[in-house]
Short mmCIF file of C-alpha atoms and ligand atoms in Angstrom, two decimals:
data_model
loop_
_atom_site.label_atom_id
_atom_site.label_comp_id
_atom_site.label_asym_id
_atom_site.label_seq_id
_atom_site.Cartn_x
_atom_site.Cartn_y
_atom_site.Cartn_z
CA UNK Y 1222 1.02 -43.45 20.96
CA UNK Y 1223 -2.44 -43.04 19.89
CA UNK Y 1224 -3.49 -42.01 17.16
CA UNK Y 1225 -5.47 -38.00 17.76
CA UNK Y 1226 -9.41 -39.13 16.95
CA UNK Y 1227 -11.17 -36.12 14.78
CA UNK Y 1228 -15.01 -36.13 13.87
CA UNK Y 1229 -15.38 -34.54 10.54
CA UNK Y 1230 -18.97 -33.65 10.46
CA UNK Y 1231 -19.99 -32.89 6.84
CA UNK Y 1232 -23.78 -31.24 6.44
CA UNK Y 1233 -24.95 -30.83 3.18
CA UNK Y 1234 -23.53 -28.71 0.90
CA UNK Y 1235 -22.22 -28.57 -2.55
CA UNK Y 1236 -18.84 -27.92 -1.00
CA UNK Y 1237 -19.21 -31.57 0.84
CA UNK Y 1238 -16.77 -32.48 -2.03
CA UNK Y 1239 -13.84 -30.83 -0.67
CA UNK Y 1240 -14.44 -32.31 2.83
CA UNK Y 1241 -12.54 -35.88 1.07
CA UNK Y 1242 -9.56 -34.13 0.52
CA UNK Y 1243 -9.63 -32.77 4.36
CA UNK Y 1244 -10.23 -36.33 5.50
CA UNK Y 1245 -7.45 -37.34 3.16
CA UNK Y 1246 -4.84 -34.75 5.04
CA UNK Y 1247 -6.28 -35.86 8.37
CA UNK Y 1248 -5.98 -39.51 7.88
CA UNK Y 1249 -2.45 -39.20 5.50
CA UNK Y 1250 -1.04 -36.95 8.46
CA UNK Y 1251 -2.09 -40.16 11.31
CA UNK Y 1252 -5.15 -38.96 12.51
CA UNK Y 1253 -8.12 -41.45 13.27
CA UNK Y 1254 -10.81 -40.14 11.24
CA UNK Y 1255 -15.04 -40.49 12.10
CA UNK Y 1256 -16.90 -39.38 8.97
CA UNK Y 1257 -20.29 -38.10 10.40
CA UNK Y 1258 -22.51 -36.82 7.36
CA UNK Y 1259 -25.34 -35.21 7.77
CA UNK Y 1260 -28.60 -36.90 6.10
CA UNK Y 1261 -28.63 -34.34 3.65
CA UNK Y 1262 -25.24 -33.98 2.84
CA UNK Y 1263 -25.44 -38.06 1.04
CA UNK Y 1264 -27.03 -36.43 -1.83
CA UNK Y 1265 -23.53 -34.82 -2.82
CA UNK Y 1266 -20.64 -37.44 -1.11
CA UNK Y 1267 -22.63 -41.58 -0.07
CA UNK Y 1268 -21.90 -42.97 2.52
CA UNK Y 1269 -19.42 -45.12 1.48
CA UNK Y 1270 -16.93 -42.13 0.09
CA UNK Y 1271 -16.61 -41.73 3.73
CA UNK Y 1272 -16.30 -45.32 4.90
CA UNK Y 1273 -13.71 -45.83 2.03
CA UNK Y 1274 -11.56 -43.18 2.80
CA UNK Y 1275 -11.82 -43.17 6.82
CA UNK Y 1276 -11.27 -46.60 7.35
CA UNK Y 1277 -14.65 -46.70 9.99
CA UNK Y 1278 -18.86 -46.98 9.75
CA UNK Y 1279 -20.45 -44.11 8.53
CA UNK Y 1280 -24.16 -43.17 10.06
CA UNK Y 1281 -25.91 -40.60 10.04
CA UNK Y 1282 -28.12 -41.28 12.57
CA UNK Y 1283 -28.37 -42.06 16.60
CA UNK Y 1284 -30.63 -45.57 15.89
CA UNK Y 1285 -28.04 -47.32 14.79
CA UNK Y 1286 -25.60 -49.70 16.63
CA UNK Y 1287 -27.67 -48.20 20.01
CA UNK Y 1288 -26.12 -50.37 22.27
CA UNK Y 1289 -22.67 -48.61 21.81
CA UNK Y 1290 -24.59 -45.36 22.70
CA UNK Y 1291 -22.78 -43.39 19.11
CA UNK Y 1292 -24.46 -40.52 20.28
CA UNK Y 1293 -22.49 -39.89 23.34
CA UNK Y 1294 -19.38 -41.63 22.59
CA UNK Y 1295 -18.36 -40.65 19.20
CA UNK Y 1296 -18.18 -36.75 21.15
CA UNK Y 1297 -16.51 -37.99 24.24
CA UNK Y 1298 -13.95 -39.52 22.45
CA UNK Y 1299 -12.92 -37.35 19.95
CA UNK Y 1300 -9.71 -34.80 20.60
CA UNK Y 1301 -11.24 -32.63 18.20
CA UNK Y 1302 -14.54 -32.06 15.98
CA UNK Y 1303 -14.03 -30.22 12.59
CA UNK Y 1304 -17.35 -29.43 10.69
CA UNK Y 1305 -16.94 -29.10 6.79
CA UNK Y 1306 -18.76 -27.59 5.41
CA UNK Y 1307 -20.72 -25.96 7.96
CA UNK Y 1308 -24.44 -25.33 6.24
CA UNK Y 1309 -26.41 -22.23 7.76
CA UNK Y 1310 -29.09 -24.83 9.40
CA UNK Y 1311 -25.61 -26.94 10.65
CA UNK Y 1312 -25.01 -23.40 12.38
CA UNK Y 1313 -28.65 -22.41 13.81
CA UNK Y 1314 -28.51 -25.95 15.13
CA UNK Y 1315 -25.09 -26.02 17.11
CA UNK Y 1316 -26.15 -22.21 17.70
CA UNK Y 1317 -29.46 -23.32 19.55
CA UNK Y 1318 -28.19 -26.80 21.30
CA UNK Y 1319 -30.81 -28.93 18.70
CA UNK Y 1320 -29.64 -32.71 18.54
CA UNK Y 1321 -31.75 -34.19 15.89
CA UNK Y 1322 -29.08 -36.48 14.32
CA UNK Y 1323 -25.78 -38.17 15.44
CA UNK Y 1324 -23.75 -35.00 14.32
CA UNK Y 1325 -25.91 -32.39 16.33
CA UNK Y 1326 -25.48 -34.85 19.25
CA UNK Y 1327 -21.72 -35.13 18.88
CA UNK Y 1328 -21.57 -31.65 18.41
CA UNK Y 1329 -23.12 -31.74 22.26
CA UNK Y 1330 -21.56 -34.45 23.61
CA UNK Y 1331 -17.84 -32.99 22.58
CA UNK Y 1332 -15.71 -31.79 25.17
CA UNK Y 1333 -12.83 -30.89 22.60
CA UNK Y 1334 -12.37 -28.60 20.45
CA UNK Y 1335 -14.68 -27.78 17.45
CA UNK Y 1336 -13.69 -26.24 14.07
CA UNK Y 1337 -16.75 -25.05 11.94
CA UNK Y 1338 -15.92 -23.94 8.31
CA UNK Y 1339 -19.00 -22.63 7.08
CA UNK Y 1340 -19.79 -22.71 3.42
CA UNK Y 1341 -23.00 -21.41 1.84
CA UNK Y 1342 -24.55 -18.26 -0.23
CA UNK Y 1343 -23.56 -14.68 1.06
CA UNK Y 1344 -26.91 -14.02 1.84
CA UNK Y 1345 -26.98 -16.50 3.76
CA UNK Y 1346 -24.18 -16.09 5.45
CA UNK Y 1347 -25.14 -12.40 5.72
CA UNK Y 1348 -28.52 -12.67 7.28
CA UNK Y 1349 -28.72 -11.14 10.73
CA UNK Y 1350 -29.74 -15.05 11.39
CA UNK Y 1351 -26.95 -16.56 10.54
CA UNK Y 1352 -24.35 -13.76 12.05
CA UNK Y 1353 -26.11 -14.08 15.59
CA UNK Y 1354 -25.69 -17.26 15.26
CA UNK Y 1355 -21.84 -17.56 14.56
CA UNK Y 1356 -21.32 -14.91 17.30
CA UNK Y 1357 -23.14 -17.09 19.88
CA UNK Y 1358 -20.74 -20.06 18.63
CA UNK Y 1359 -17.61 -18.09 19.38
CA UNK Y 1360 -18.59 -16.52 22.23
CA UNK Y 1361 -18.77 -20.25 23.27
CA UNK Y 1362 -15.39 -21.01 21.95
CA UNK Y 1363 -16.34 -22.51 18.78
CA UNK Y 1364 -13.77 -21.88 16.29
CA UNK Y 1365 -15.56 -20.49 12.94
CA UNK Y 1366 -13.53 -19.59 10.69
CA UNK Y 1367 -14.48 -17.31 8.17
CA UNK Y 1368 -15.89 -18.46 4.45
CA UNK Y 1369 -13.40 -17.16 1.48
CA UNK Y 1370 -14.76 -14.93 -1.12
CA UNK Y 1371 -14.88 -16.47 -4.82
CA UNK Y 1372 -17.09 -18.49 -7.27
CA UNK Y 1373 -19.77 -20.02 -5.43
CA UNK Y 1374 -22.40 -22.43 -6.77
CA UNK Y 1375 -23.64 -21.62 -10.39
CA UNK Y 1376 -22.00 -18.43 -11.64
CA UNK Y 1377 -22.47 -16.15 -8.35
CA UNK Y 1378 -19.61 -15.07 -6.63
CA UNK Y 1379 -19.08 -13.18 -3.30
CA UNK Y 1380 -18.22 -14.48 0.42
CA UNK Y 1381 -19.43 -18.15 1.34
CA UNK Y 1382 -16.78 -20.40 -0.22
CA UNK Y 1383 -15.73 -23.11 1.90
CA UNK Y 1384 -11.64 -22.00 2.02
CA UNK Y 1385 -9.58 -24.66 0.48
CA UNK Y 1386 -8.86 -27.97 1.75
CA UNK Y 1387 -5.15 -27.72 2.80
CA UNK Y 1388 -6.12 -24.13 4.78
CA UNK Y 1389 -8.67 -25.88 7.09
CA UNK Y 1390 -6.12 -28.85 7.59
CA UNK Y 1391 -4.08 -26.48 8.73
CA UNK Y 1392 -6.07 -24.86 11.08
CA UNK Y 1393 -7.16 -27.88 12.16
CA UNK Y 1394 -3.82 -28.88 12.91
CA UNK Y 1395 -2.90 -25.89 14.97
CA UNK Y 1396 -5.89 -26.52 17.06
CA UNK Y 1397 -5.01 -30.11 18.28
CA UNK Y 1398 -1.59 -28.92 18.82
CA UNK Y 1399 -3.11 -26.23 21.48
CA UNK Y 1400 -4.57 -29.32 23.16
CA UNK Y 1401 -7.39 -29.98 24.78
CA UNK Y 1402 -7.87 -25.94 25.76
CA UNK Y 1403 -10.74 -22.88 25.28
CA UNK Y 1404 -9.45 -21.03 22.38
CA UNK Y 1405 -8.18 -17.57 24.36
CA UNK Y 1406 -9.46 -15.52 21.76
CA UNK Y 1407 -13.05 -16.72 21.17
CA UNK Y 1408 -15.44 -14.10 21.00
CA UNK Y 1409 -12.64 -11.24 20.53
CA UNK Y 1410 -11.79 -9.38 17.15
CA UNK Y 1411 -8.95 -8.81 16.20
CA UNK Y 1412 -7.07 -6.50 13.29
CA UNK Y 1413 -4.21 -6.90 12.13
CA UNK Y 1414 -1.75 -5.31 9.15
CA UNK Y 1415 0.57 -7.29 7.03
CA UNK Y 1416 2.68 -6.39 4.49
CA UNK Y 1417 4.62 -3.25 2.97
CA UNK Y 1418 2.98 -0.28 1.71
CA UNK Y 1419 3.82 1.27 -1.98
CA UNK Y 1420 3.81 5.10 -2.34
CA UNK Y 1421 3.52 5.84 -6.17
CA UNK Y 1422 5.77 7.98 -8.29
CA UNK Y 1423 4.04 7.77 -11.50
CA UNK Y 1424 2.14 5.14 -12.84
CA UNK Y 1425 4.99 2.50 -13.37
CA UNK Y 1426 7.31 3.25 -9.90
CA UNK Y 1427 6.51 3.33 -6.52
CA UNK Y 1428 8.95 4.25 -3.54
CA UNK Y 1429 8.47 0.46 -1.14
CA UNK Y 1430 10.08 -1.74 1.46
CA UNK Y 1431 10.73 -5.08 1.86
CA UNK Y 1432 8.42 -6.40 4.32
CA UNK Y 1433 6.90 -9.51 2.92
CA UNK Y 1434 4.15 -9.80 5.30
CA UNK Y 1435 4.62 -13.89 6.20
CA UNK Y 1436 4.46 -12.29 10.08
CA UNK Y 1437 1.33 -10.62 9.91
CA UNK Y 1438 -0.21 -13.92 8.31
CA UNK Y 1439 1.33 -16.28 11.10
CA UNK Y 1440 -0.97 -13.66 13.46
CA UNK Y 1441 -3.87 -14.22 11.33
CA UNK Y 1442 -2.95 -17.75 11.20
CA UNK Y 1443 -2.55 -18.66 14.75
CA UNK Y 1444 -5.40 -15.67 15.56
CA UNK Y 1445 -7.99 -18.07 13.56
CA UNK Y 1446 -6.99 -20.91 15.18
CA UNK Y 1447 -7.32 -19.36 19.18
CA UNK Y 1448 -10.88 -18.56 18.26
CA UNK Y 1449 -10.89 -14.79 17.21
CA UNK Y 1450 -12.43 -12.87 14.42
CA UNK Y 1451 -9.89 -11.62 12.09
CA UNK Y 1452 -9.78 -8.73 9.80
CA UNK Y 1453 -6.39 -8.74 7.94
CA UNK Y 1454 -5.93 -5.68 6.11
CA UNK Y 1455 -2.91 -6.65 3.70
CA UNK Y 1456 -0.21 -4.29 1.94
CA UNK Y 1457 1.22 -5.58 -1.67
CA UNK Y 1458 2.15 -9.16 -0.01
CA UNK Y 1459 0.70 -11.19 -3.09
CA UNK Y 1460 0.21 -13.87 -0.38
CA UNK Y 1461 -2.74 -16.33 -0.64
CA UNK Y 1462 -5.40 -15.07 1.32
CA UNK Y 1463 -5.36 -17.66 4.93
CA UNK Y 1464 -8.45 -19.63 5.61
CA UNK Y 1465 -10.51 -18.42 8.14
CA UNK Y 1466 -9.59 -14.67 7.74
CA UNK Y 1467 -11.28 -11.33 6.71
CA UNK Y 1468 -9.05 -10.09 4.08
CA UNK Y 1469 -8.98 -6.49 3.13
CA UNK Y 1470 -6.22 -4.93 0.23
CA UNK Y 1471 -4.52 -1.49 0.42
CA UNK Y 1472 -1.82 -0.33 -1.74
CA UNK Y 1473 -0.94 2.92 -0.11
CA UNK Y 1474 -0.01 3.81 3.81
CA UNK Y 1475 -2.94 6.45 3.70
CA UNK Y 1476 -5.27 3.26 1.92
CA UNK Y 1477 -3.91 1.17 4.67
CA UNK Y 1478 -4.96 3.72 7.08
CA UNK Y 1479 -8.64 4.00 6.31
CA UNK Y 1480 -8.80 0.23 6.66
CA UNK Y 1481 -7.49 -0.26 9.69
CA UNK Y 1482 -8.95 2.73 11.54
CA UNK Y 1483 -12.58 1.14 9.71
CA UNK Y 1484 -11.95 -2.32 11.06
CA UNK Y 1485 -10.03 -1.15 14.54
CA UNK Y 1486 -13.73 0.98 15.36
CA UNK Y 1487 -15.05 -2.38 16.84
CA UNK Y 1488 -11.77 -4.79 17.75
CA UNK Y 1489 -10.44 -5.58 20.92
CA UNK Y 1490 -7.18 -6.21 19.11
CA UNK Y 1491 -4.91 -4.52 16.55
CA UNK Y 1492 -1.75 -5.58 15.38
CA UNK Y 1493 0.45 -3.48 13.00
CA UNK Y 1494 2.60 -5.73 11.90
CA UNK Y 1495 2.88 -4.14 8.14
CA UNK Y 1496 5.84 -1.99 7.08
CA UNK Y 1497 4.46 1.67 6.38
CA UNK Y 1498 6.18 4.20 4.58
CA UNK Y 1499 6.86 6.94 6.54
CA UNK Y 1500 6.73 9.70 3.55
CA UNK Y 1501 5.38 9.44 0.16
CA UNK Y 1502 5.90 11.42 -2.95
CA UNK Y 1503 4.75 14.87 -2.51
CA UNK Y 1504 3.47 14.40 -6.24
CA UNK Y 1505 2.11 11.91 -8.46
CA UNK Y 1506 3.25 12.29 -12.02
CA UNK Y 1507 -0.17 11.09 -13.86
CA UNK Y 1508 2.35 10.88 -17.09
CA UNK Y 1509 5.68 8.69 -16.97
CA UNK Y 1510 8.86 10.22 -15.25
CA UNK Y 1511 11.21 10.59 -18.40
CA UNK Y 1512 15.17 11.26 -18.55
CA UNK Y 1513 15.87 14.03 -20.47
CA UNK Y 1514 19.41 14.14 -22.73
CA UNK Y 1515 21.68 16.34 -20.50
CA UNK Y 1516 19.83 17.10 -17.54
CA UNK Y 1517 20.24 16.14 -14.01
CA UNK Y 1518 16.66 13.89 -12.76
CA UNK Y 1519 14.32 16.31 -10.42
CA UNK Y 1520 14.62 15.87 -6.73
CA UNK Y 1521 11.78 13.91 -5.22
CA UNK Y 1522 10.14 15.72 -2.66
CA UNK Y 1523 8.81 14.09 -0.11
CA UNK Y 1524 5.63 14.69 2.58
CA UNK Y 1525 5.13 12.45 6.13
CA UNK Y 1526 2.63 9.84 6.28
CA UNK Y 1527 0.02 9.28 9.42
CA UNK Y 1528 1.36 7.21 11.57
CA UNK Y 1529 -1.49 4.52 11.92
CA UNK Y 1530 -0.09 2.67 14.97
CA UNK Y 1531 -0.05 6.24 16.97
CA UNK Y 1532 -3.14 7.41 15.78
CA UNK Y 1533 -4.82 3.85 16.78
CA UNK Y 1534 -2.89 3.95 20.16
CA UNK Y 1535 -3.56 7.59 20.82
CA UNK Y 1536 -7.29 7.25 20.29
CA UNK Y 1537 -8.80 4.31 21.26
CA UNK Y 1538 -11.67 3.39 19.82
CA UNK Y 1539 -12.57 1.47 23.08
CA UNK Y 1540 -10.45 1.42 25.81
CA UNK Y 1541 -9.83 -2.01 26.61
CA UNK Y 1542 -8.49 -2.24 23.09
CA UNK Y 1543 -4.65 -4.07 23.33
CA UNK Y 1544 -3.01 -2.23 20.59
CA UNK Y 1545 0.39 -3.80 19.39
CA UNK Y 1546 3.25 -2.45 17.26
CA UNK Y 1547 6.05 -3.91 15.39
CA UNK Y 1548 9.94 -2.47 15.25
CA UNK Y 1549 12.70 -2.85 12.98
CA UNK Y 1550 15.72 -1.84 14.60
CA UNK Y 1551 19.38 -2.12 13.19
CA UNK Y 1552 21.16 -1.05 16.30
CA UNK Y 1553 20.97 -0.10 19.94
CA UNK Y 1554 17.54 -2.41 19.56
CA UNK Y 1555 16.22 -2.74 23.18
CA UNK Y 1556 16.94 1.52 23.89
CA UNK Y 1557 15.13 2.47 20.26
CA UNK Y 1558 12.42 -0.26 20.98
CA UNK Y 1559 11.93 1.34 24.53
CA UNK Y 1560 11.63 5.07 23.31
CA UNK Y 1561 9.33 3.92 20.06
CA UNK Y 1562 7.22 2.17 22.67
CA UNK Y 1563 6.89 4.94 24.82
CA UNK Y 1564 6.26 7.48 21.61
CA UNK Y 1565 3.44 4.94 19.62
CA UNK Y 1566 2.01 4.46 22.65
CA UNK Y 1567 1.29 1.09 22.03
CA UNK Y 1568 0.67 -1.74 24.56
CA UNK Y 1569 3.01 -3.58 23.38
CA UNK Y 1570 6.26 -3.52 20.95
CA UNK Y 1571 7.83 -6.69 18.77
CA UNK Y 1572 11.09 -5.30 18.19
CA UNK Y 1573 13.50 -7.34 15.06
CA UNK Y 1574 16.71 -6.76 15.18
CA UNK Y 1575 17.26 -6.53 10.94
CA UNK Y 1576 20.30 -7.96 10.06
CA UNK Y 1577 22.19 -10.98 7.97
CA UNK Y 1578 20.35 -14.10 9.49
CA UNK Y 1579 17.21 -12.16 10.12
CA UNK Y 1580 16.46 -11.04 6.97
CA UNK Y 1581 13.10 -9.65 5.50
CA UNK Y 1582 11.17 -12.99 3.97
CA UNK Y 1583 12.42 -15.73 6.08
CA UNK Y 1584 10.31 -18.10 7.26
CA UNK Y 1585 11.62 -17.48 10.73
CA UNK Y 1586 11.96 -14.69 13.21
CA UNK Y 1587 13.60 -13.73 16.45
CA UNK Y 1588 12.57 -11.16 18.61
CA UNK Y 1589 12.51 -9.40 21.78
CA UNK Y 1590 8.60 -8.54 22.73
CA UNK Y 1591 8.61 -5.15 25.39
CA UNK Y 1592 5.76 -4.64 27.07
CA UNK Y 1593 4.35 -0.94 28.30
CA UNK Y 1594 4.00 -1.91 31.85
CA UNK Y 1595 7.88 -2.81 31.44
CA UNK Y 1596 7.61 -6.40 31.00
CA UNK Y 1597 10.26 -7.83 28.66
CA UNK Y 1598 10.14 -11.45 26.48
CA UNK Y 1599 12.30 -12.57 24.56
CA UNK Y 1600 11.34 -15.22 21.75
CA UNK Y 1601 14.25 -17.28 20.36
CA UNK Y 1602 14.82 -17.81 16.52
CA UNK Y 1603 12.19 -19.96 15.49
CA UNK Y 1604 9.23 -20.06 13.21
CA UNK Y 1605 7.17 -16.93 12.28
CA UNK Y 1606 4.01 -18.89 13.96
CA UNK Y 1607 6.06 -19.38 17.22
CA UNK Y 1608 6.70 -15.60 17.30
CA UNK Y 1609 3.21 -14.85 16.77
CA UNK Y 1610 1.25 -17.58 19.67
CA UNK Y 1611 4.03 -15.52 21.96
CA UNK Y 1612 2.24 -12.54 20.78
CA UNK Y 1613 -1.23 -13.75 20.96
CA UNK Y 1614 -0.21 -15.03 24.63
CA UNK Y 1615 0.65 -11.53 25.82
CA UNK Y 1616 -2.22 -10.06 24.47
CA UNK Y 1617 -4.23 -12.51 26.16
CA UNK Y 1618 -3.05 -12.40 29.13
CA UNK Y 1619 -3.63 -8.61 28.79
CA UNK Y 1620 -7.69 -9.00 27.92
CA UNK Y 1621 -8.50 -10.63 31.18
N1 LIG I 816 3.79 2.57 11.60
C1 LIG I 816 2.57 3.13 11.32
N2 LIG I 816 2.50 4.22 10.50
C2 LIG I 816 3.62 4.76 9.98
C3 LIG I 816 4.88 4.19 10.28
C4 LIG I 816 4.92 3.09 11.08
O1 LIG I 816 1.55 2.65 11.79
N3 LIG I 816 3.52 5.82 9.19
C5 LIG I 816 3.83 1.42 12.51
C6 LIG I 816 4.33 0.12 11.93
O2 LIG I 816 3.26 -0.67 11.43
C7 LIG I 816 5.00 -0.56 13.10
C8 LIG I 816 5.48 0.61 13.96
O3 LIG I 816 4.73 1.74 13.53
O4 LIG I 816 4.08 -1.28 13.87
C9 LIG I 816 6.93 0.93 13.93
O5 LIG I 816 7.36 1.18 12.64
P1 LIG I 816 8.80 1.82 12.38
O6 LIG I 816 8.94 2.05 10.93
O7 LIG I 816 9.84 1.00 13.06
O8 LIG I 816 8.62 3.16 13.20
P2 LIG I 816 8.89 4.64 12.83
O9 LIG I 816 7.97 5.47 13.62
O10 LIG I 816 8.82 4.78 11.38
O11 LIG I 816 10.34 4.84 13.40
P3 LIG I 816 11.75 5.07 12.66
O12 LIG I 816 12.09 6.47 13.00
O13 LIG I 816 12.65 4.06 13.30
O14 LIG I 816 11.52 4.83 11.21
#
């Protein structure tokens, strides 16, 4: 079988460093690799880096080897394009259609899939410019993902990173595996929760669950790769944050709450995939709880929690929005599922059956996915990503 053909585009950036280590995944894993560098982007990786480690020529422009037309074919030919790291000019010009180098051409003469991992100040990447821009690209289909927050050149930090390596392999590697196909969710947002929420005692215990949150990252995961804007608003899952992602912490179910209503205002999506608690302490002991010789500990009281997945349900905040809700059930799954459907008011209800195989933190999920216009799928035991493309296939199905 042949061998999948990627273009890695690289446009210059400091970050052009880390694009050899995605070539090295690419190429390790049996993909045939096409270094395109931008002009610019020699001054931090030459030319023959990328000629080295691909195995091909490297150019950077369309006036070389003319007769074999580069400009056309190298696009045609590829199964996908993956730009790393994506510079804010790189992104005006795919934005805009400009073709003033072999990589802008490719980037026009590609039928495939494209990957753009942007990388670059925040201000850049926070100038109305630069936003308009990414928003045309994914209303297109383009998958951007988004830039990770952390030390960026010199001693700033903020959003703008280019996300590590091994993340935008892997993203790269769900998108081939979708095939030659518009990502679904281009253009859309979507939120979803992950995680368990912690409702604190005093300041060293915390009433919790057990939800470790690897499903709500397999949405994120497979979200990013079909195209869509994500917001993940994570609960206590001290899980890496995934490339390509919005990532927003909350501790507590009412924390959790702001968050997602915030981020829900403008999605057309929102999964709550995280385990709430349904009551929290009534108080919060500023001091520690101590045992005292003799006496019997205090009773905890108790006070309900919003329930974020009604509330979102209940009042849209557009209404096209799919909302989606998750369901751990112990016994008499599909009934409970059925009558928590109907109650949340959700679109749509992933209901786990909890038990010995199934339990919280495996890598791997089974579960039965009801639907409120009655529809009913199950999804066999299989990987937490499998699970969630089932998911992302309902929903959309569901946005028209
Ligand atoms: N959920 C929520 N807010 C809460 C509790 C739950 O948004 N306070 C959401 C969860 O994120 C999940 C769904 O509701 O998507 C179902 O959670 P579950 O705990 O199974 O539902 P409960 O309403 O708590 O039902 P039960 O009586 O079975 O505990």
């Amino acid at each position: 079988m042949d061998k999948p053909k990627v273009v890695l585009g690289v446009s210059g950036g400091i970050a052009a460093y880390k694009a050899c280590e995605l070539l090295r995944r690419l190429t390790e894993s049996g993909h045939d690799v096409r270094v395109v560098p931008t002009e610019s982007s020699l001054h931090f990786v030459g030319a023959a880096t990328w000629s080295a480690l691909s195995g091909h020529p490297v150019s950077t422009e369309v006036w070389k080897d003319v007769h074999e037309v580069p400009h056309v074919r190298i696009g045609q030919g590829a199964d996908l394009v993956v730009v790393a790291p994506a510079t804010a000019d790189m992104l005006a010009k795919a934005a805009h259609g400009l073709a003033d180098d072999l990589l802008t051409n490719t980037l026009l003469t590609a039928r495939c899939p494209v990957v753009l991992a942007p990388a670059m100040h925040t201000e850049m990447w926070e100038h109305p410019a630069t936003q308009e821009n990414v928003a045309t690209l994914r209303r297109r289909g383009t998958v951007v993902i988004e830039p990770a927050v952390g030390r960026l050149t010199g001693v700033d930090t903020g959003k703008g990173r280019l996300p590590d390596p091994g993340e935008i392999f892997e993203v790269c590697r769900r998108v081939l595996a979708r095939g030659p196909v518009e990502p679904d969710l281009a253009g859309r947002h979507v939120v979803i929760s992950a995680g368990g929420t912690r409702e604190p005692l005093d300041p060293v215990r915390y009433l919790g669950n057990r939800s470790s949150g690897k499903q709500g990252y397999a949405l994120a995961r497979t979200a990013v790769a079909r195209g869509a804007r994500v917001t993940l608003v994570e609960a206590n899952t001290g899980l890496p944050d995934p490339a390509g992602a919005d990532v927003l912490h909350a501790g507590t179910a009412v924390q959790l709450r702001e968050a997602v209503l915030k981020a829900a205002a403008d999605a057309d999506v929102v999964v709550m995939a995280a385990a709430v608690a349904d009551f929290r302490p009534a108080e919060y002991a500023t001091g520690k709880i101590k045992k005292k010789d003799g006496q019997e500990p205090a009773p905890i009281t108790l006070v309900r929690n919003p329930d974020i997945l009604a509330e979102v349900a209940g009042e849209r905040a557009r209404p096209e929005q799919i909302v989606v809700g998750f369901a751990a059930e112990t016994d008499n799954v599909l009934a409970n599922g059925r009558e928590k459907l109907r109650r949340k008011g959700c679109d749509l209800l992933v209901v786990n059956e909890v038990g010995e195989r199934r339990t919280f933190g495996s890598e791997e999920n089974e579960a039965v996915v009801l639907a409120a216009d009655g529809g009913e799928t199950q999804v066999p035991y299989g990987p937490k990503e499998a699970l969630a493309d089932t998911v992302w296939d309902l929903v959309s199905s569901r946005l028209g």
